[in-house]
PDB file of C-alpha atoms in Angstrom:
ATOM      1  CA  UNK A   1     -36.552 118.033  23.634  1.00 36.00           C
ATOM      2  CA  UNK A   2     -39.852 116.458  23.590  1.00 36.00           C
ATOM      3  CA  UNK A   3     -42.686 118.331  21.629  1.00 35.00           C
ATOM      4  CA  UNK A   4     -46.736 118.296  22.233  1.00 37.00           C
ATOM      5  CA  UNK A   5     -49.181 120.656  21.056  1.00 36.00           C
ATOM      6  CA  UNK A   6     -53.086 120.436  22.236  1.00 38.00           C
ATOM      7  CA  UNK A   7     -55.554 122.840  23.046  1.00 34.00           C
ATOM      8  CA  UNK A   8     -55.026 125.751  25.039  1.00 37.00           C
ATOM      9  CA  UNK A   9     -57.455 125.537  28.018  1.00 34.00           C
ATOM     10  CA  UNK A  10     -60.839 127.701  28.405  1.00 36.00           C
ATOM     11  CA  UNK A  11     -59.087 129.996  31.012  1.00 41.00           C
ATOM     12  CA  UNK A  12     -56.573 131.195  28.999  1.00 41.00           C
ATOM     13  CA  UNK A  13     -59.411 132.105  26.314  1.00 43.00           C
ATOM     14  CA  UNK A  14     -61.127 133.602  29.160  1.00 42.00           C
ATOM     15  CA  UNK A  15     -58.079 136.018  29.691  1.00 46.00           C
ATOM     16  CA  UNK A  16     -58.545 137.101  26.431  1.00 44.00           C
ATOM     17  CA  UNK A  17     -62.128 137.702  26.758  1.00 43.00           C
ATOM     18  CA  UNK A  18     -61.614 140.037  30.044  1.00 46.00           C
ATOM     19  CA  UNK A  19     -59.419 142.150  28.144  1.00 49.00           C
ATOM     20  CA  UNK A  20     -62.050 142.824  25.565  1.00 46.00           C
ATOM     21  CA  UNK A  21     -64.851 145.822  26.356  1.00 45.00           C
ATOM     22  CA  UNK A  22     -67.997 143.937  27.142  1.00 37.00           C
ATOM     23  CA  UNK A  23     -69.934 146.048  24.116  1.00 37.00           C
ATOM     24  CA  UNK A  24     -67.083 144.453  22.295  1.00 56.00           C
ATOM     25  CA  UNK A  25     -67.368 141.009  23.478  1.00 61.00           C
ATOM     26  CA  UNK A  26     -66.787 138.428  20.921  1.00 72.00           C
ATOM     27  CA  UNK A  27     -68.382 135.622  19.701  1.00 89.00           C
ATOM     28  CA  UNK A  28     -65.899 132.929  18.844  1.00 95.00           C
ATOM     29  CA  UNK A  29     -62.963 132.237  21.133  1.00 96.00           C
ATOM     30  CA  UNK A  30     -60.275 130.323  19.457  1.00 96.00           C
ATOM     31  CA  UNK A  31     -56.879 129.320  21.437  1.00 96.00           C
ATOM     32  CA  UNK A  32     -54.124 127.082  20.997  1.00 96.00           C
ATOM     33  CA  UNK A  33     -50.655 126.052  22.380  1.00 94.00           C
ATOM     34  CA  UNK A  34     -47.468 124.291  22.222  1.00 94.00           C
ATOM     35  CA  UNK A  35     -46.095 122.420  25.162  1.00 93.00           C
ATOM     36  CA  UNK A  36     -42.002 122.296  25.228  1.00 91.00           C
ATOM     37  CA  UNK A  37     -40.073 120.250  27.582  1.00 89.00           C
ATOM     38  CA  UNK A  38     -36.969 122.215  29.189  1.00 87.00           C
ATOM     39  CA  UNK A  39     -34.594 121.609  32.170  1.00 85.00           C
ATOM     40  CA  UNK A  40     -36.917 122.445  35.444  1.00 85.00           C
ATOM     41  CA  UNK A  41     -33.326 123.205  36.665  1.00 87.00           C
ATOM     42  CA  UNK A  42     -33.065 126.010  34.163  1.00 87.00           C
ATOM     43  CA  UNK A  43     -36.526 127.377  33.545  1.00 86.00           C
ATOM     44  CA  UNK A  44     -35.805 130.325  33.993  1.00 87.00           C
ATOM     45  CA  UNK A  45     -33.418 130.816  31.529  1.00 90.00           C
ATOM     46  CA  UNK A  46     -35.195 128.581  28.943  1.00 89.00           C
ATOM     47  CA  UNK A  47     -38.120 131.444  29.160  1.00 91.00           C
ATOM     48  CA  UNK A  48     -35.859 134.055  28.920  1.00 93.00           C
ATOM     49  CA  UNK A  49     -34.064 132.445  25.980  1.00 92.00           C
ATOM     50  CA  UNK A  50     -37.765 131.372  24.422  1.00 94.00           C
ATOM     51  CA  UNK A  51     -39.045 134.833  24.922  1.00 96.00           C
ATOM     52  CA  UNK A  52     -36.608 136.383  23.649  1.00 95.00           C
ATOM     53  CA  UNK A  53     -36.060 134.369  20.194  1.00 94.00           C
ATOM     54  CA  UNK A  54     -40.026 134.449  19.518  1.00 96.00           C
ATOM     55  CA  UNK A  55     -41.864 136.762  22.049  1.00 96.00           C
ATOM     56  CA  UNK A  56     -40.949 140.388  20.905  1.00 95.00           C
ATOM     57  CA  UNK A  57     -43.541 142.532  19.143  1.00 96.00           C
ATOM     58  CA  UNK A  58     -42.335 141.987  15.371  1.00 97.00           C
ATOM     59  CA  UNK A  59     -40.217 138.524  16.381  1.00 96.00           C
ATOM     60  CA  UNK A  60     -43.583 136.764  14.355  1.00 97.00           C
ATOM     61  CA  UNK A  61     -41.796 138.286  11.530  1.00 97.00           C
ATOM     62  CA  UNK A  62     -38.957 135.475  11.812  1.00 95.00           C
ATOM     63  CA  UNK A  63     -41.336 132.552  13.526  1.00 96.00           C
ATOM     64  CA  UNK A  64     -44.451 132.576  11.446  1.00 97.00           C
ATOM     65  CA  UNK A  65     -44.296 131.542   7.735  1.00 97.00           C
ATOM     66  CA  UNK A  66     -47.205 133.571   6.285  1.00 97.00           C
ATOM     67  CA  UNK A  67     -45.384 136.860   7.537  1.00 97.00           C
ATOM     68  CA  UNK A  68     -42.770 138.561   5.279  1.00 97.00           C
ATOM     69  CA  UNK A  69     -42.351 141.254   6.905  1.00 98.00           C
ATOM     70  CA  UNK A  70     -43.021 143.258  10.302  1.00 98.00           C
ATOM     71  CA  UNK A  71     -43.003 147.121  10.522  1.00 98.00           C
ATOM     72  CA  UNK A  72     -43.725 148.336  13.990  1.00 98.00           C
ATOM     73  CA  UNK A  73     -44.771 152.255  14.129  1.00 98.00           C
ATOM     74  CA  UNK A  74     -46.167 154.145  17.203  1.00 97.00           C
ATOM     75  CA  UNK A  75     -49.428 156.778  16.660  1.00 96.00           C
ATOM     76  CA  UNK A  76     -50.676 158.605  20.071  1.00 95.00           C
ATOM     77  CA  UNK A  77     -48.579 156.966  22.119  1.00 95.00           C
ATOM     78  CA  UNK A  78     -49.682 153.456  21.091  1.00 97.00           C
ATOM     79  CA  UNK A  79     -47.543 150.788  19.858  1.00 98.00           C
ATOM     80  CA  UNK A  80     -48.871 149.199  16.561  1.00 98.00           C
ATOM     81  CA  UNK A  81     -47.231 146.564  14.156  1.00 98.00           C
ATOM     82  CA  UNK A  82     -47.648 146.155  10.579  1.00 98.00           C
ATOM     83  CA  UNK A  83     -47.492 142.926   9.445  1.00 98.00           C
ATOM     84  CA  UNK A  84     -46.617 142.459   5.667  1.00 98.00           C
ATOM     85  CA  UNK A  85     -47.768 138.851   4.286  1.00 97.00           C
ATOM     86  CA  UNK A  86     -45.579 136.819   1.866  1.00 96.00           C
ATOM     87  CA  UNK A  87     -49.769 137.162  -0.485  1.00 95.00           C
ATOM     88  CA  UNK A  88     -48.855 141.194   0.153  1.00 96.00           C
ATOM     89  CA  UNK A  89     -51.904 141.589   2.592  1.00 96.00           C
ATOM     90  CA  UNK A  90     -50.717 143.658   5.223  1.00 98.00           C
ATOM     91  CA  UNK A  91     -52.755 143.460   8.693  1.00 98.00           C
ATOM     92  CA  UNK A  92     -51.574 146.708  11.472  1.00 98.00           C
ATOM     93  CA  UNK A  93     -52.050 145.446  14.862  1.00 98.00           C
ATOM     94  CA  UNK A  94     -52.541 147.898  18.598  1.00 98.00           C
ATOM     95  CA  UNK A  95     -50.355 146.406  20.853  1.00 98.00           C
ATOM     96  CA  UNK A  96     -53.051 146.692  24.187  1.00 98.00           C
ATOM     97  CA  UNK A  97     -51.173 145.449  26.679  1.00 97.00           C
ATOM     98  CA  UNK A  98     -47.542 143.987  27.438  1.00 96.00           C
ATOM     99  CA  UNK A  99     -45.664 142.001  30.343  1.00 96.00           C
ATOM    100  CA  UNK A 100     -43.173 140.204  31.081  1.00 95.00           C
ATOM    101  CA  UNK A 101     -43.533 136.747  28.551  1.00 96.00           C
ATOM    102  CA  UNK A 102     -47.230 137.851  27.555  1.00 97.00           C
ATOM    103  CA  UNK A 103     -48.460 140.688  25.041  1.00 98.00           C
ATOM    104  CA  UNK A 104     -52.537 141.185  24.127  1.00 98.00           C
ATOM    105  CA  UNK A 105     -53.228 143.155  21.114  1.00 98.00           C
ATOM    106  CA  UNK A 106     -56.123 143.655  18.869  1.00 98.00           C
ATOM    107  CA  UNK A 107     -56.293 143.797  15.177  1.00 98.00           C
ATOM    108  CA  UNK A 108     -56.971 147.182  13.720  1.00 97.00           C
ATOM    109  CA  UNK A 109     -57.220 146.784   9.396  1.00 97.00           C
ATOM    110  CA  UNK A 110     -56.750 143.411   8.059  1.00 97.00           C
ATOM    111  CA  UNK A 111     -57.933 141.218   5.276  1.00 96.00           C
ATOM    112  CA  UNK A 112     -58.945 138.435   6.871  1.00 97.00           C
ATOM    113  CA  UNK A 113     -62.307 137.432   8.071  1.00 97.00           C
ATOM    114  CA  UNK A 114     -62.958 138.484  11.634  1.00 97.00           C
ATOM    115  CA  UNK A 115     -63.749 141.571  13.329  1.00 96.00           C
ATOM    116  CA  UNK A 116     -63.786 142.765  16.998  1.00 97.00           C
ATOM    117  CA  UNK A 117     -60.476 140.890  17.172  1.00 97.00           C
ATOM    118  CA  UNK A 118     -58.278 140.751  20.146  1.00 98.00           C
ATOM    119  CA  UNK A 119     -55.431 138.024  20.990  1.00 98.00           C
ATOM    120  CA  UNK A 120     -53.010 137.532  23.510  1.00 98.00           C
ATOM    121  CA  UNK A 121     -49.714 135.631  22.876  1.00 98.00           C
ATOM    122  CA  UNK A 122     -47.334 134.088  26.529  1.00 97.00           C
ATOM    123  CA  UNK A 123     -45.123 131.515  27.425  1.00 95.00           C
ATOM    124  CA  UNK A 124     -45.846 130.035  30.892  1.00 90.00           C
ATOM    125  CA  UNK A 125     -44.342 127.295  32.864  1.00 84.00           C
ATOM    126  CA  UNK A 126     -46.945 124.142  32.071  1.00 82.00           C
ATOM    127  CA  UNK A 127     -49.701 123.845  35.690  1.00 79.00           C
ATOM    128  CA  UNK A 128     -49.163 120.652  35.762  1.00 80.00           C
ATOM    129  CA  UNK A 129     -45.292 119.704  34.437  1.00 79.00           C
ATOM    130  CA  UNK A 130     -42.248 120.751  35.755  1.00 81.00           C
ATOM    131  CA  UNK A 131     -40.639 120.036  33.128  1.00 85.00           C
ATOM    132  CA  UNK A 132     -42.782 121.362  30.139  1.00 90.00           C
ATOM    133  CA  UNK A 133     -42.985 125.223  28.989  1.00 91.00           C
ATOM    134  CA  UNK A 134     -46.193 126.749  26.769  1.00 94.00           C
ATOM    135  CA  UNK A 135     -46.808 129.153  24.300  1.00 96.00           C
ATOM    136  CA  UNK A 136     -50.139 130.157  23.739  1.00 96.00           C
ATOM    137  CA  UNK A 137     -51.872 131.828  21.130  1.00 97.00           C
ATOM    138  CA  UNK A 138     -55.832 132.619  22.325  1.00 97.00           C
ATOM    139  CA  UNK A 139     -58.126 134.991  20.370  1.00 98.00           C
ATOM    140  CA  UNK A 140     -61.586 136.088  20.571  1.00 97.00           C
ATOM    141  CA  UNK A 141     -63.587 137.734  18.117  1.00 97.00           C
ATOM    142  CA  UNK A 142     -66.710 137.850  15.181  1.00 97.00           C
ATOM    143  CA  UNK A 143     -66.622 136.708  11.684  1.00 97.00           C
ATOM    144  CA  UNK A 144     -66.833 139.769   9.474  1.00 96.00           C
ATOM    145  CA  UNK A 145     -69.619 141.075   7.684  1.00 94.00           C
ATOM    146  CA  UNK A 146     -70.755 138.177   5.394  1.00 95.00           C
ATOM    147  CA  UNK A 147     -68.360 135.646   6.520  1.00 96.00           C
ATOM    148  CA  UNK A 148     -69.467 132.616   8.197  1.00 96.00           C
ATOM    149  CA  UNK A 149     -68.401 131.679  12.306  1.00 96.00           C
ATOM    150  CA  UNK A 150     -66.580 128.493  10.695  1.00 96.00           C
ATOM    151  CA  UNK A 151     -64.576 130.756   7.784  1.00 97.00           C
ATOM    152  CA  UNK A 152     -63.181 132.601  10.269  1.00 97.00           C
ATOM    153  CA  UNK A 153     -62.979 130.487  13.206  1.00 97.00           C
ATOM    154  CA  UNK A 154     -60.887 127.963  10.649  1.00 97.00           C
ATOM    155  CA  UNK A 155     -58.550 130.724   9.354  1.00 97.00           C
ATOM    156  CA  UNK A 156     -57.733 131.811  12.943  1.00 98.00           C
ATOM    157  CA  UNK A 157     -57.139 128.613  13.840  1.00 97.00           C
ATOM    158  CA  UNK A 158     -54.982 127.486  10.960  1.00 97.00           C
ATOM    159  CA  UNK A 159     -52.689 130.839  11.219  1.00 97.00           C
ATOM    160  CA  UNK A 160     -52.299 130.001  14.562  1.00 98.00           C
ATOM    161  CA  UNK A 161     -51.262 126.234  13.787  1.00 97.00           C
ATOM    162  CA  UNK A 162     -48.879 127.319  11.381  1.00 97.00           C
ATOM    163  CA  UNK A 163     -46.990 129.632  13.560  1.00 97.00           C
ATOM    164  CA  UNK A 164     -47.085 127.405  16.284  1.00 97.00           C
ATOM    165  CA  UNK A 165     -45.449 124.633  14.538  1.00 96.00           C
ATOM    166  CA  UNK A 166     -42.920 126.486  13.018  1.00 96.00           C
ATOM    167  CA  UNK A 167     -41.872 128.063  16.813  1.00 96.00           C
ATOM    168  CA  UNK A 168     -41.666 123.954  17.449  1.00 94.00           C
ATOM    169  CA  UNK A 169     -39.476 123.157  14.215  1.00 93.00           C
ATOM    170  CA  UNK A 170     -37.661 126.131  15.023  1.00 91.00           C
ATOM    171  CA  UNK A 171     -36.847 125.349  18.922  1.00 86.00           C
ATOM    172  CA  UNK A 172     -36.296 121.714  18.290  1.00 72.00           C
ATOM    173  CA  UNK A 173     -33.901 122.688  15.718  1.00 63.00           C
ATOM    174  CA  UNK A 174     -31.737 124.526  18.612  1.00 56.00           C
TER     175      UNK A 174
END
């Protein structure tokens, strides 16, 4: 299989964004995805098969290679993960919303540099490629108190690149 990654387009960011409360609305938008080509044939079962090795709720656990561990838990009826990293941060996530090949959440305690976080995470056939599947990773929120837009705009973006090419070393490796 043939491998791209670009980009994820301004609507998918803007998904993100419509989820978010507007008092809440963020600052920085940051998105990006991974383009995968499959059998148009068999799309169907290449989501399911994709979804199902990398889209659950603690799969990141076994895809992204800051994560050691994932913990999910569920307080008031909510469904929250706590994500263990391989430094021994730990960031506990709300899942907000779930679907079929998508899931939005929002960070609730975490070490890293943002605030009024909230991501979404899908794979959708490609708009313009029959052949081609995505995952993407979008995310819109502020830098935290005494952090610059850049800091945390760049560590966003690089925790998403990581994860991102490990789902493509780990698919092309199947």
């Amino acid at each position: 299989m043939k491998f791209t990654q670009g980009l994820v387009i301004a609507g998918t960011v803007a998904g993100v964004l419509a989820g978010a409360s507007l008092a809440q609305a963020a600052s920085i938008a940051v998105g990006k995805k991974l383009e995968l080509k499959v059998n148009p044939a068999k799309m169907k079962e290449e989501r399911e098969r994709l979804w199902a090795q990398f889209g659950g709720w603690c799969a990141i656990k076994d895809w992204h290679p800051a994560i050691a561990s994932c913990e999910e838990s569920t307080e008031g009826g909510a469904k929250f993960r706590t994500l263990t990293l391989k430094d021994g941060g730990k960031i506990k996530e709300k899942l907000l919303d779930e679907k079929p090949n998508f899931y939005r959440y929002e960070i609730v305690e975490s070490p890293l540099p943002v605030k009024n976080y909230q991501a979404q995470f899908a794979l959708t056939p490609d708009d313009d490629d029959e052949d081609e599947i995505n995952f993407a990773w979008s995310a819109v929120f502020d830098a935290a108190d005494g952090k610059s837009d850049k800091e945390a705009k760049d560590v966003i973006t690089g925790i998403f690149k990581a994860g991102l090419d490990n789902i493509k070393a780990t698919a092309s490796a199947k």
